[in-house]
Amino acid sequence: MQIRPGDEDLLLIIDVQNDFCPGGALAVADGDAVVPVINRLAERFDYVALTQDWHPVGHSSFATSHPRSAPFDIINMPYGKQTLWPDHCIQGTPGAAFHPQLATEKAELVIRKGFRTEIDSYSAFYENDRRTPTGLAGYLRERGLRRVFLAGLATDFCVYYSALDACRLGFTTVVIEAGCRAIDLAGSLDAAWAGMAAAGLQRINDLG
Ligand code: VGL
Ligand code: ZN
């Protein structure tokens, strides 16, 4: 079945940035493969928004900010558990820039997230305390956008949390698998798909 995006539909492109692509600081295997897929998808939507992971130097999600910690350790933060990462997507650096081939022109909104030193933000809607809003839900509601299609990086972190929040906020939510790639830490990809299925959101391979 072919899906034809209409005037209540948004394509939300998550974190297609150099640091998540091969050669980047937190490279996702085959991450740049989403670029042509997403560019093709974007042509079919009237409304497109982008997210950009956008951390200050010394961000609390960086392992280098915590003595005796290594990347991919999990620590307790005041807002809950937090995976530690290599330094990545530092504001204004080439690693934080969108992939050079990503067609960004059509996007009418860029949501930057993770810009507060003391808290990370995987989701495009809420920071990792799951309650501090980014403003994206307000944008969608004010613009009458009711259905959100997601693609980008990484399936099991920022796409996952963004999709769960979109669903929780009452938007019809569709994850486009062909436009996503995963980090897959200790089974996190399977857990993410299971969590998304449990939330009742839709998973499709492509628009058809
Ligand atoms: C992401 C880990 C840390 C993502 C961002 O975009 O999925 N993952 N920061
Ligand atoms: Zn990050």
PDB file of C-alpha atoms and ligand atoms in Angstrom:
ATOM      1  CA  MET A   1       0.000   0.000   0.000  1.00  0.00           C
ATOM      2  CA  GLN A   2       1.301   3.389  -0.925  1.00  0.00           C
ATOM      3  CA  ILE A   3       1.190   6.162   1.664  1.00  0.00           C
ATOM      4  CA  ARG A   4       0.610   9.658   0.323  1.00  0.00           C
ATOM      5  CA  PRO A   5       1.646  12.280   2.854  1.00  0.00           C
ATOM      6  CA  GLY A   6      -0.835  15.129   3.132  1.00  0.00           C
ATOM      7  CA  ASP A   7      -1.335  18.459   4.827  1.00  0.00           C
ATOM      8  CA  GLU A   8      -1.417  17.055   8.365  1.00  0.00           C
ATOM      9  CA  ASP A   9       1.826  15.125   7.964  1.00  0.00           C
ATOM     10  CA  LEU A  10       5.361  16.034   8.989  1.00  0.00           C
ATOM     11  CA  LEU A  11       8.606  14.275   8.148  1.00  0.00           C
ATOM     12  CA  LEU A  12      10.834  14.539  11.234  1.00  0.00           C
ATOM     13  CA  ILE A  13      14.472  13.864  10.337  1.00  0.00           C
ATOM     14  CA  ILE A  14      16.523  12.954  13.378  1.00  0.00           C
ATOM     15  CA  ASP A  15      20.207  13.856  13.804  1.00  0.00           C
ATOM     16  CA  VAL A  16      21.639  13.173  10.327  1.00  0.00           C
ATOM     17  CA  GLN A  17      24.924  14.772  11.348  1.00  0.00           C
ATOM     18  CA  ASN A  18      28.542  14.078  10.469  1.00  0.00           C
ATOM     19  CA  ASP A  19      29.439  12.698  13.901  1.00  0.00           C
ATOM     20  CA  PHE A  20      26.847   9.915  13.495  1.00  0.00           C
ATOM     21  CA  CYS A  21      28.125   8.971  10.026  1.00  0.00           C
ATOM     22  CA  PRO A  22      31.164   6.844   9.158  1.00  0.00           C
ATOM     23  CA  GLY A  23      34.318   8.701  10.232  1.00  0.00           C
ATOM     24  CA  GLY A  24      32.429  10.671  12.888  1.00  0.00           C
ATOM     25  CA  ALA A  25      32.961  10.708  16.644  1.00  0.00           C
ATOM     26  CA  LEU A  26      29.961   8.469  17.365  1.00  0.00           C
ATOM     27  CA  ALA A  27      29.646   6.762  14.014  1.00  0.00           C
ATOM     28  CA  VAL A  28      26.580   4.640  13.378  1.00  0.00           C
ATOM     29  CA  ALA A  29      27.347   1.696  11.075  1.00  0.00           C
ATOM     30  CA  ASP A  30      26.149   2.601   7.579  1.00  0.00           C
ATOM     31  CA  GLY A  31      24.725   5.843   8.986  1.00  0.00           C
ATOM     32  CA  ASP A  32      25.219   7.805   5.775  1.00  0.00           C
ATOM     33  CA  ALA A  33      23.050   5.278   3.897  1.00  0.00           C
ATOM     34  CA  VAL A  34      19.989   7.104   5.247  1.00  0.00           C
ATOM     35  CA  VAL A  35      20.849  10.275   3.321  1.00  0.00           C
ATOM     36  CA  PRO A  36      19.559   9.321  -0.154  1.00  0.00           C
ATOM     37  CA  VAL A  37      16.560   7.561   1.380  1.00  0.00           C
ATOM     38  CA  ILE A  38      15.613  10.617   3.441  1.00  0.00           C
ATOM     39  CA  ASN A  39      16.188  13.009   0.545  1.00  0.00           C
ATOM     40  CA  ARG A  40      13.747  10.974  -1.523  1.00  0.00           C
ATOM     41  CA  LEU A  41      11.215  10.891   1.340  1.00  0.00           C
ATOM     42  CA  ALA A  42      11.484  14.641   1.897  1.00  0.00           C
ATOM     43  CA  GLU A  43      10.335  15.301  -1.672  1.00  0.00           C
ATOM     44  CA  ARG A  44       7.007  13.696  -0.829  1.00  0.00           C
ATOM     45  CA  PHE A  45       6.224  15.785   2.259  1.00  0.00           C
ATOM     46  CA  ASP A  46       4.914  19.339   2.412  1.00  0.00           C
ATOM     47  CA  TYR A  47       6.320  19.784   5.915  1.00  0.00           C
ATOM     48  CA  VAL A  48       9.783  18.753   7.039  1.00  0.00           C
ATOM     49  CA  ALA A  49      11.604  19.391  10.321  1.00  0.00           C
ATOM     50  CA  LEU A  50      15.126  18.466  11.351  1.00  0.00           C
ATOM     51  CA  THR A  51      16.710  17.783  14.698  1.00  0.00           C
ATOM     52  CA  GLN A  52      20.329  18.503  15.482  1.00  0.00           C
ATOM     53  CA  ASP A  53      22.163  17.060  18.483  1.00  0.00           C
ATOM     54  CA  TRP A  54      23.900  20.186  19.783  1.00  0.00           C
ATOM     55  CA  HIS A  55      26.118  19.782  22.833  1.00  0.00           C
ATOM     56  CA  PRO A  56      28.335  22.312  24.590  1.00  0.00           C
ATOM     57  CA  VAL A  57      31.970  21.404  25.331  1.00  0.00           C
ATOM     58  CA  GLY A  58      32.027  19.398  28.570  1.00  0.00           C
ATOM     59  CA  HIS A  59      28.455  18.119  28.189  1.00  0.00           C
ATOM     60  CA  SER A  60      27.381  15.767  31.003  1.00  0.00           C
ATOM     61  CA  SER A  61      26.648  12.935  28.530  1.00  0.00           C
ATOM     62  CA  PHE A  62      30.320  12.786  27.551  1.00  0.00           C
ATOM     63  CA  ALA A  63      32.440  10.126  29.260  1.00  0.00           C
ATOM     64  CA  THR A  64      35.263  12.687  29.370  1.00  0.00           C
ATOM     65  CA  SER A  65      33.172  14.738  31.819  1.00  0.00           C
ATOM     66  CA  HIS A  66      33.186  11.899  34.382  1.00  0.00           C
ATOM     67  CA  PRO A  67      36.426  10.692  35.954  1.00  0.00           C
ATOM     68  CA  ARG A  68      37.007   6.930  35.774  1.00  0.00           C
ATOM     69  CA  SER A  69      34.238   6.507  33.219  1.00  0.00           C
ATOM     70  CA  ALA A  70      34.456   5.196  29.685  1.00  0.00           C
ATOM     71  CA  PRO A  71      32.215   5.677  26.667  1.00  0.00           C
ATOM     72  CA  PHE A  72      29.114   3.463  26.771  1.00  0.00           C
ATOM     73  CA  ASP A  73      29.161   3.155  30.589  1.00  0.00           C
ATOM     74  CA  ILE A  74      25.806   3.826  32.194  1.00  0.00           C
ATOM     75  CA  ILE A  75      25.698   6.190  35.167  1.00  0.00           C
ATOM     76  CA  ASN A  76      23.009   7.625  37.412  1.00  0.00           C
ATOM     77  CA  MET A  77      22.130  11.249  36.848  1.00  0.00           C
ATOM     78  CA  PRO A  78      19.609  13.279  38.871  1.00  0.00           C
ATOM     79  CA  TYR A  79      17.029  12.570  36.136  1.00  0.00           C
ATOM     80  CA  GLY A  80      17.771   8.835  35.812  1.00  0.00           C
ATOM     81  CA  LYS A  81      20.186   6.526  34.011  1.00  0.00           C
ATOM     82  CA  GLN A  82      22.385   8.011  31.334  1.00  0.00           C
ATOM     83  CA  THR A  83      24.638   6.238  28.829  1.00  0.00           C
ATOM     84  CA  LEU A  84      27.968   8.021  28.428  1.00  0.00           C
ATOM     85  CA  TRP A  85      29.198   8.777  24.938  1.00  0.00           C
ATOM     86  CA  PRO A  86      32.373   9.848  23.212  1.00  0.00           C
ATOM     87  CA  ASP A  87      32.439  13.638  22.810  1.00  0.00           C
ATOM     88  CA  HIS A  88      30.191  14.319  19.804  1.00  0.00           C
ATOM     89  CA  CYS A  89      28.107  16.967  18.054  1.00  0.00           C
ATOM     90  CA  ILE A  90      29.814  19.871  19.777  1.00  0.00           C
ATOM     91  CA  GLN A  91      28.105  23.133  18.893  1.00  0.00           C
ATOM     92  CA  GLY A  92      29.563  24.778  15.816  1.00  0.00           C
ATOM     93  CA  THR A  93      32.001  21.988  14.939  1.00  0.00           C
ATOM     94  CA  PRO A  94      32.013  20.091  11.612  1.00  0.00           C
ATOM     95  CA  GLY A  95      30.869  16.963  13.475  1.00  0.00           C
ATOM     96  CA  ALA A  96      27.674  18.732  14.512  1.00  0.00           C
ATOM     97  CA  ALA A  97      26.889  19.865  10.966  1.00  0.00           C
ATOM     98  CA  PHE A  98      24.295  18.040   8.905  1.00  0.00           C
ATOM     99  CA  HIS A  99      25.665  15.488   6.450  1.00  0.00           C
ATOM    100  CA  PRO A 100      26.715  17.571   3.427  1.00  0.00           C
ATOM    101  CA  GLN A 101      24.443  15.641   1.055  1.00  0.00           C
ATOM    102  CA  LEU A 102      21.361  15.893   3.259  1.00  0.00           C
ATOM    103  CA  ALA A 103      18.720  18.030   1.534  1.00  0.00           C
ATOM    104  CA  THR A 104      17.965  20.464   4.346  1.00  0.00           C
ATOM    105  CA  GLU A 105      16.392  23.264   2.261  1.00  0.00           C
ATOM    106  CA  LYS A 106      12.864  22.045   2.674  1.00  0.00           C
ATOM    107  CA  ALA A 107      12.948  22.005   6.462  1.00  0.00           C
ATOM    108  CA  GLU A 108      11.012  24.846   8.023  1.00  0.00           C
ATOM    109  CA  LEU A 109      12.155  24.053  11.532  1.00  0.00           C
ATOM    110  CA  VAL A 110      15.404  22.858  13.078  1.00  0.00           C
ATOM    111  CA  ILE A 111      15.132  21.706  16.668  1.00  0.00           C
ATOM    112  CA  ARG A 112      18.436  21.675  18.509  1.00  0.00           C
ATOM    113  CA  LYS A 113      18.657  19.488  21.571  1.00  0.00           C
ATOM    114  CA  GLY A 114      21.107  18.491  24.259  1.00  0.00           C
ATOM    115  CA  PHE A 115      22.331  22.083  24.568  1.00  0.00           C
ATOM    116  CA  ARG A 116      22.116  22.240  28.366  1.00  0.00           C
ATOM    117  CA  THR A 117      25.300  20.990  30.003  1.00  0.00           C
ATOM    118  CA  GLU A 118      23.555  19.156  32.829  1.00  0.00           C
ATOM    119  CA  ILE A 119      20.989  17.159  30.852  1.00  0.00           C
ATOM    120  CA  ASP A 120      20.970  15.105  27.660  1.00  0.00           C
ATOM    121  CA  SER A 121      18.098  15.023  25.193  1.00  0.00           C
ATOM    122  CA  TYR A 122      17.543  12.010  22.969  1.00  0.00           C
ATOM    123  CA  SER A 123      13.965  12.886  22.108  1.00  0.00           C
ATOM    124  CA  ALA A 124      12.988  15.729  19.806  1.00  0.00           C
ATOM    125  CA  PHE A 125      10.100  16.453  22.221  1.00  0.00           C
ATOM    126  CA  TYR A 126      11.496  16.174  25.755  1.00  0.00           C
ATOM    127  CA  GLU A 127      14.899  16.215  27.381  1.00  0.00           C
ATOM    128  CA  ASN A 128      16.029  13.061  29.175  1.00  0.00           C
ATOM    129  CA  ASP A 129      14.109  13.945  32.338  1.00  0.00           C
ATOM    130  CA  ARG A 130      11.123  13.161  30.054  1.00  0.00           C
ATOM    131  CA  ARG A 131       9.397  16.395  31.134  1.00  0.00           C
ATOM    132  CA  THR A 132      11.317  19.450  29.898  1.00  0.00           C
ATOM    133  CA  PRO A 133       9.731  20.224  26.502  1.00  0.00           C
ATOM    134  CA  THR A 134      11.675  21.330  23.434  1.00  0.00           C
ATOM    135  CA  GLY A 135       8.674  23.139  21.917  1.00  0.00           C
ATOM    136  CA  LEU A 136       8.193  20.713  19.021  1.00  0.00           C
ATOM    137  CA  ALA A 137       4.753  19.550  20.218  1.00  0.00           C
ATOM    138  CA  GLY A 138       3.595  23.177  20.334  1.00  0.00           C
ATOM    139  CA  TYR A 139       4.791  23.709  16.786  1.00  0.00           C
ATOM    140  CA  LEU A 140       2.950  20.626  15.549  1.00  0.00           C
ATOM    141  CA  ARG A 141      -0.285  21.556  17.311  1.00  0.00           C
ATOM    142  CA  GLU A 142      -0.241  25.176  16.229  1.00  0.00           C
ATOM    143  CA  ARG A 143       0.402  24.121  12.666  1.00  0.00           C
ATOM    144  CA  GLY A 144      -2.338  21.468  12.662  1.00  0.00           C
ATOM    145  CA  LEU A 145       0.111  18.647  12.022  1.00  0.00           C
ATOM    146  CA  ARG A 146      -1.278  15.420  13.443  1.00  0.00           C
ATOM    147  CA  ARG A 147       0.852  12.651  11.987  1.00  0.00           C
ATOM    148  CA  VAL A 148       4.628  12.385  12.370  1.00  0.00           C
ATOM    149  CA  PHE A 149       6.847  10.204  10.193  1.00  0.00           C
ATOM    150  CA  LEU A 150      10.339   9.657  11.585  1.00  0.00           C
ATOM    151  CA  ALA A 151      13.655   8.700  10.025  1.00  0.00           C
ATOM    152  CA  GLY A 152      17.302   9.298  10.890  1.00  0.00           C
ATOM    153  CA  LEU A 153      19.918   8.362  13.470  1.00  0.00           C
ATOM    154  CA  ALA A 154      19.999   6.464  15.605  1.00  0.00           C
ATOM    155  CA  THR A 155      17.049   4.050  15.511  1.00  0.00           C
ATOM    156  CA  ASP A 156      17.596   2.855  19.076  1.00  0.00           C
ATOM    157  CA  PHE A 157      18.266   6.226  20.739  1.00  0.00           C
ATOM    158  CA  CYS A 158      17.091   9.500  19.305  1.00  0.00           C
ATOM    159  CA  VAL A 159      14.618   8.059  16.795  1.00  0.00           C
ATOM    160  CA  TYR A 160      13.274   5.692  19.444  1.00  0.00           C
ATOM    161  CA  TYR A 161      12.719   8.288  22.174  1.00  0.00           C
ATOM    162  CA  SER A 162      11.315  10.807  19.702  1.00  0.00           C
ATOM    163  CA  ALA A 163       8.846   8.254  18.340  1.00  0.00           C
ATOM    164  CA  LEU A 164       7.699   7.171  21.811  1.00  0.00           C
ATOM    165  CA  ASP A 165       7.129  10.777  22.829  1.00  0.00           C
ATOM    166  CA  ALA A 166       5.274  11.620  19.599  1.00  0.00           C
ATOM    167  CA  CYS A 167       2.960   8.695  20.315  1.00  0.00           C
ATOM    168  CA  ARG A 168       2.552   9.614  23.990  1.00  0.00           C
ATOM    169  CA  LEU A 169       1.640  13.170  22.979  1.00  0.00           C
ATOM    170  CA  GLY A 170      -1.177  11.853  20.800  1.00  0.00           C
ATOM    171  CA  PHE A 171       0.318  12.223  17.338  1.00  0.00           C
ATOM    172  CA  THR A 172      -0.112   9.364  14.919  1.00  0.00           C
ATOM    173  CA  THR A 173       3.442   8.096  14.687  1.00  0.00           C
ATOM    174  CA  VAL A 174       5.142   6.177  11.899  1.00  0.00           C
ATOM    175  CA  VAL A 175       8.797   5.096  11.873  1.00  0.00           C
ATOM    176  CA  ILE A 176      10.263   4.572   8.400  1.00  0.00           C
ATOM    177  CA  GLU A 177      12.796   1.790   8.851  1.00  0.00           C
ATOM    178  CA  ALA A 178      14.641   2.190   5.536  1.00  0.00           C
ATOM    179  CA  GLY A 179      15.549   5.715   6.623  1.00  0.00           C
ATOM    180  CA  CYS A 180      17.045   4.689   9.981  1.00  0.00           C
ATOM    181  CA  ARG A 181      20.266   3.076  11.220  1.00  0.00           C
ATOM    182  CA  ALA A 182      21.116   1.942  14.768  1.00  0.00           C
ATOM    183  CA  ILE A 183      23.931   2.147  17.298  1.00  0.00           C
ATOM    184  CA  ASP A 184      22.842  -1.216  18.806  1.00  0.00           C
ATOM    185  CA  LEU A 185      24.489  -1.302  22.231  1.00  0.00           C
ATOM    186  CA  ALA A 186      23.820  -4.541  24.125  1.00  0.00           C
ATOM    187  CA  GLY A 187      20.563  -5.388  22.402  1.00  0.00           C
ATOM    188  CA  SER A 188      19.289  -1.809  22.337  1.00  0.00           C
ATOM    189  CA  LEU A 189      17.930  -2.127  18.805  1.00  0.00           C
ATOM    190  CA  ASP A 190      15.686  -5.114  19.585  1.00  0.00           C
ATOM    191  CA  ALA A 191      14.589  -3.405  22.797  1.00  0.00           C
ATOM    192  CA  ALA A 192      13.740  -0.245  20.873  1.00  0.00           C
ATOM    193  CA  TRP A 193      11.576  -2.046  18.308  1.00  0.00           C
ATOM    194  CA  ALA A 194       9.853  -3.948  21.126  1.00  0.00           C
ATOM    195  CA  GLY A 195       9.218  -0.684  22.982  1.00  0.00           C
ATOM    196  CA  MET A 196       7.839   0.953  19.861  1.00  0.00           C
ATOM    197  CA  ALA A 197       5.550  -2.000  19.138  1.00  0.00           C
ATOM    198  CA  ALA A 198       4.300  -1.927  22.745  1.00  0.00           C
ATOM    199  CA  ALA A 199       3.555   1.782  22.406  1.00  0.00           C
ATOM    200  CA  GLY A 200       1.395   0.969  19.402  1.00  0.00           C
ATOM    201  CA  LEU A 201       3.178   3.127  16.874  1.00  0.00           C
ATOM    202  CA  GLN A 202       3.495   2.116  13.238  1.00  0.00           C
ATOM    203  CA  ARG A 203       6.642   0.723  11.665  1.00  0.00           C
ATOM    204  CA  ILE A 204       6.913   0.671   7.900  1.00  0.00           C
ATOM    205  CA  ASN A 205       9.859  -0.066   5.665  1.00  0.00           C
ATOM    206  CA  ASP A 206       9.175   2.746   3.231  1.00  0.00           C
ATOM    207  CA  LEU A 207       6.309   4.877   1.952  1.00  0.00           C
ATOM    208  CA  GLY A 208       5.849   2.501  -1.016  1.00  0.00           C
TER     209      GLY A 208
HETATM  210  C1  VGL B   1      22.252  10.115  19.834  1.00  0.00           C
HETATM  211  C2  VGL B   1      23.575   9.184  21.449  1.00  0.00           C
HETATM  212  C3  VGL B   1      23.955  10.422  21.891  1.00  0.00           C
HETATM  213  C4  VGL B   1      21.319   9.901  18.686  1.00  0.00           C
HETATM  214  C5  VGL B   1      22.612  11.373  20.267  1.00  0.00           C
HETATM  215  O1  VGL B   1      21.162  10.813  17.843  1.00  0.00           O
HETATM  216  O2  VGL B   1      20.716   8.800  18.606  1.00  0.00           O
HETATM  217  N1  VGL B   1      22.716   9.034  20.440  1.00  0.00           N
HETATM  218  N2  VGL B   1      23.468  11.515  21.293  1.00  0.00           N
HETATM  219 ZN    ZN B   2      24.247  13.417  21.861  1.00  0.00          ZN
END
